[in-house]
Amino acid sequence: DVKVTQSSRYLVKRTGEKVFLECVQDMDHENMFWYRQDPGLGLRLIYFSYDVKMKEKGDIPEGYSVSREKKERFSLILESASTNQTSMYLCASSLGNNGVREQYFGPGTRLTVT
Amino acid sequence: DAKTTQPNSMESNEEEPVHLPCNHSTISGTDYIHWYRQLPSQGPEYVIHGLTSNVNNRMASLAIAEDRKSSTLILHRATLRDAAVYYCILRPASGGYQKVTFGTGTKLQVIP
């Protein structure tokens, strides 16, 4: 089975801190994604990566950056955390970035910024 | 981008079949219909997907209308473990960046 793991289930950070969220997948997928999920808003794509060192902005990239130095690992970085970035963050991976292939999600990281 | 419409919530009795509807009237010819579900405090889990023909797998069946403007996810025998939020989304067949909208889904309650 595909496994997507995220570094933390729960995280509490202070405003202005730099925050790293890490995601690792074990199925050699080219594509990896970062979403945030907020009540009433569904899932929103922050960034995705279709190959090592490649990245594309999603719908809400402001305030975030990403890093993909190895195929299996995709990191989301909050350069200076703010309270409006309190959210559930979900990482996903897929073999292809199109409708032919399904996405596999990690368990999520619930981030609270105080 | 094509959107989907789902009821906010549904109820089902345990061990009975459940039909979860999804409307996608603006679907394009190359959009795949995907279903995911999200159990409490977990990430979304892939359920099933299809393009034109009905699909079956170990988790569920997907019935796609002939005009593809709607689809139905069928759970053949609901269990308490099926209580989750079910999302119906459209994903284009072509590569590159695609804006995929996960809406708020249908919250399924399974009654013992």
Coordinates of C-alpha atoms in Angstrom, one line a residue:
Chain A
D1 CA 0.0 0.0 0.0
V2 CA 1.1 3.6 -0.7
K3 CA 2.1 5.4 2.4
V4 CA 2.3 9.1 2.8
T5 CA 3.6 10.3 6.2
Q6 CA 3.7 13.7 7.7
S7 CA 6.2 14.8 10.3
S8 CA 3.8 15.9 12.9
R9 CA 0.1 15.4 13.7
Y10 CA -0.2 18.5 15.8
L11 CA 2.0 21.5 15.9
V12 CA 1.8 24.8 17.9
K13 CA 3.9 27.7 16.8
R14 CA 4.1 31.4 17.6
T15 CA 3.4 34.3 15.2
G16 CA 6.5 35.1 13.2
E17 CA 8.2 31.7 13.6
K18 CA 9.5 29.9 10.6
V19 CA 7.6 26.6 10.3
F20 CA 8.6 23.4 8.4
L21 CA 6.1 20.7 7.6
E22 CA 7.6 17.6 6.0
C23 CA 6.0 14.9 3.9
V24 CA 7.4 11.6 2.8
Q25 CA 5.9 9.1 0.3
D26 CA 7.2 5.6 -0.3
M27 CA 5.8 4.8 -3.7
D28 CA 8.2 6.7 -6.0
H29 CA 5.5 9.1 -7.1
E30 CA 6.6 12.0 -9.3
N31 CA 3.8 14.3 -8.1
M32 CA 3.4 15.7 -4.6
F33 CA 0.9 18.2 -3.3
W34 CA 0.3 20.5 -0.3
Y35 CA -3.3 21.4 0.7
R36 CA -4.8 23.2 3.6
Q37 CA -8.3 22.4 4.8
D38 CA -10.5 24.8 6.7
P39 CA -14.1 24.4 7.8
G40 CA -16.5 25.4 5.1
L41 CA -13.8 25.9 2.5
G42 CA -12.9 22.4 1.6
L43 CA -9.4 21.6 0.5
R44 CA -7.3 24.3 -1.2
L45 CA -4.1 23.6 -3.1
I46 CA -1.1 25.6 -1.9
Y47 CA 1.7 24.2 -4.0
F48 CA 2.5 21.1 -6.0
S49 CA 5.6 19.5 -7.4
Y50 CA 5.9 17.3 -10.5
D51 CA 9.5 16.4 -10.1
V52 CA 12.6 17.0 -7.9
K53 CA 13.3 20.7 -7.6
M54 CA 10.2 21.5 -9.7
K55 CA 7.3 23.3 -8.2
E56 CA 4.1 25.1 -9.2
K57 CA 1.9 27.5 -7.3
G58 CA -1.6 26.3 -6.5
D59 CA -4.5 28.5 -5.6
I60 CA -3.2 30.0 -2.3
P61 CA 0.6 30.1 -2.3
E62 CA 1.0 33.5 -0.6
G63 CA 2.9 33.1 2.7
Y64 CA 4.2 29.7 1.8
S65 CA 7.2 28.2 0.0
V66 CA 8.1 24.6 -0.8
S67 CA 11.2 22.5 -1.2
R68 CA 11.7 19.2 -3.0
E69 CA 15.3 18.1 -3.0
K70 CA 14.5 14.4 -3.1
K71 CA 11.8 12.6 -4.9
E72 CA 10.2 11.1 -1.8
R73 CA 10.2 14.3 0.3
F74 CA 8.2 17.5 -0.1
S75 CA 8.5 20.2 2.5
L76 CA 6.1 23.1 3.1
I77 CA 7.6 26.2 4.7
L78 CA 5.8 29.0 6.4
E79 CA 8.4 31.8 6.3
S80 CA 6.8 33.8 9.1
A81 CA 3.8 32.1 10.6
S82 CA 0.6 34.1 11.1
T83 CA -2.6 33.3 12.9
N84 CA -4.5 33.1 9.6
Q85 CA -2.3 30.1 8.8
T86 CA -3.8 28.1 11.6
S87 CA -5.3 25.1 9.7
M88 CA -5.1 21.5 8.8
Y89 CA -2.3 20.8 6.3
L90 CA -2.5 17.8 4.1
C91 CA 0.1 16.3 1.9
A92 CA -0.7 14.1 -1.1
S93 CA 1.2 12.2 -3.8
S94 CA 0.2 10.6 -7.1
L95 CA 1.9 8.8 -9.9
G96 CA 0.6 11.2 -12.5
N97 CA -0.9 14.7 -12.3
N98 CA -4.0 14.1 -14.2
G99 CA -7.4 12.4 -13.8
V100 CA -6.2 9.0 -14.7
R101 CA -4.4 8.6 -11.4
E102 CA -5.7 8.8 -7.8
Q103 CA -4.0 10.8 -5.1
Y104 CA -2.9 9.4 -1.8
F105 CA -3.1 11.6 1.3
G106 CA -1.2 11.7 4.5
P107 CA -2.9 11.9 7.9
G108 CA -2.6 15.7 8.1
T109 CA -0.9 18.2 10.4
R110 CA -3.0 20.4 12.5
L111 CA -1.1 23.6 12.9
T112 CA -2.0 26.3 15.5
V113 CA -0.3 29.6 15.3
T114 CA -0.7 31.7 18.4
Chain B
D1 CA -13.2 25.0 -13.9
A2 CA -15.9 22.4 -13.6
K3 CA -17.5 22.2 -10.2
T4 CA -19.5 19.5 -8.4
T5 CA -22.6 19.8 -6.2
Q6 CA -23.3 17.3 -3.4
P7 CA -25.9 17.3 -0.6
N8 CA -24.4 18.5 2.7
S9 CA -25.4 15.4 4.6
M10 CA -27.1 12.0 4.4
E11 CA -28.1 9.3 6.7
S12 CA -28.1 5.5 6.3
N13 CA -28.9 2.5 8.4
E14 CA -26.1 0.1 9.0
E15 CA -25.9 -2.8 6.6
E16 CA -28.1 -1.1 4.0
P17 CA -27.0 0.3 0.6
V18 CA -26.1 3.9 0.4
H19 CA -26.4 6.0 -2.8
L20 CA -24.4 9.3 -2.6
P21 CA -25.2 11.6 -5.5
C22 CA -23.0 14.2 -7.3
N23 CA -24.0 16.7 -9.9
H24 CA -21.4 18.0 -12.4
S25 CA -23.3 19.6 -15.2
T26 CA -20.3 21.5 -16.6
I27 CA -18.1 18.4 -16.8
S28 CA -15.9 18.3 -19.9
G29 CA -15.4 15.3 -22.1
T30 CA -12.0 14.5 -20.6
D31 CA -12.8 15.0 -16.9
Y32 CA -12.5 12.0 -14.7
I33 CA -14.9 11.7 -11.8
H34 CA -13.1 10.9 -8.6
W35 CA -14.5 10.1 -5.2
Y36 CA -12.6 10.4 -1.9
R37 CA -13.7 10.1 1.7
Q38 CA -12.4 11.6 4.9
L39 CA -12.8 9.9 8.2
P40 CA -12.7 12.0 11.3
S41 CA -9.2 13.3 12.1
Q42 CA -7.7 11.7 9.0
G43 CA -6.6 12.7 5.6
P44 CA -8.8 12.0 2.6
E45 CA -8.8 8.4 1.3
Y46 CA -9.2 7.5 -2.4
V47 CA -12.4 5.5 -3.0
I48 CA -13.0 5.1 -6.8
H49 CA -12.8 7.0 -10.1
G50 CA -14.1 6.6 -13.6
L51 CA -14.6 8.3 -16.9
T52 CA -17.6 7.0 -18.7
S53 CA -18.4 3.5 -17.7
N54 CA -19.6 2.3 -14.3
V55 CA -16.7 1.1 -12.1
N56 CA -16.5 -1.4 -9.3
N57 CA -13.8 -2.0 -6.7
R58 CA -13.6 -3.6 -3.3
M59 CA -14.8 -0.4 -1.6
A60 CA -17.6 0.8 -3.7
S61 CA -19.3 1.2 -7.1
L62 CA -19.5 4.3 -9.2
A63 CA -22.5 4.7 -11.5
I64 CA -22.0 7.4 -14.1
A65 CA -25.0 8.9 -16.0
E66 CA -25.1 8.5 -19.7
D67 CA -24.7 12.3 -20.3
R68 CA -22.0 12.3 -17.5
K69 CA -23.6 15.3 -15.8
S70 CA -24.1 13.3 -12.6
S71 CA -22.8 10.3 -10.9
T72 CA -23.6 8.2 -7.8
L73 CA -21.2 6.5 -5.4
I74 CA -22.8 3.3 -4.1
L75 CA -21.7 1.6 -0.9
H76 CA -23.3 -1.8 -1.0
R77 CA -23.6 -2.4 2.7
A78 CA -22.9 0.6 5.0
T79 CA -21.0 -0.1 8.1
L80 CA -20.2 2.3 11.0
R81 CA -16.7 2.6 9.6
D82 CA -18.2 4.2 6.5
A83 CA -19.3 7.3 8.4
A84 CA -17.2 10.0 6.8
V85 CA -17.3 13.1 4.5
Y86 CA -17.4 12.0 0.9
Y87 CA -16.0 14.2 -1.8
C88 CA -16.8 14.1 -5.5
I89 CA -14.3 15.9 -7.7
L90 CA -13.4 16.3 -11.3
R91 CA -9.9 15.9 -12.6
P92 CA -8.9 16.6 -16.2
A93 CA -7.1 13.8 -18.1
S94 CA -4.4 16.1 -19.4
G95 CA -1.2 16.8 -17.5
G96 CA 0.2 20.0 -16.1
Y97 CA -1.3 22.1 -13.3
Q98 CA -5.0 21.6 -12.8
K99 CA -7.1 23.5 -10.4
V100 CA -9.0 20.8 -8.6
T101 CA -11.8 21.9 -6.3
F102 CA -12.5 19.8 -3.3
G103 CA -15.9 21.2 -2.1
T104 CA -17.4 20.6 1.3
G105 CA -18.6 17.1 0.4
T106 CA -21.4 15.0 1.9
K107 CA -21.3 14.0 5.5
L108 CA -22.6 10.5 5.8
Q109 CA -24.0 9.3 9.1
V110 CA -24.5 5.6 9.6
I111 CA -27.1 4.7 12.1
P112 CA -26.6 1.4 14.0

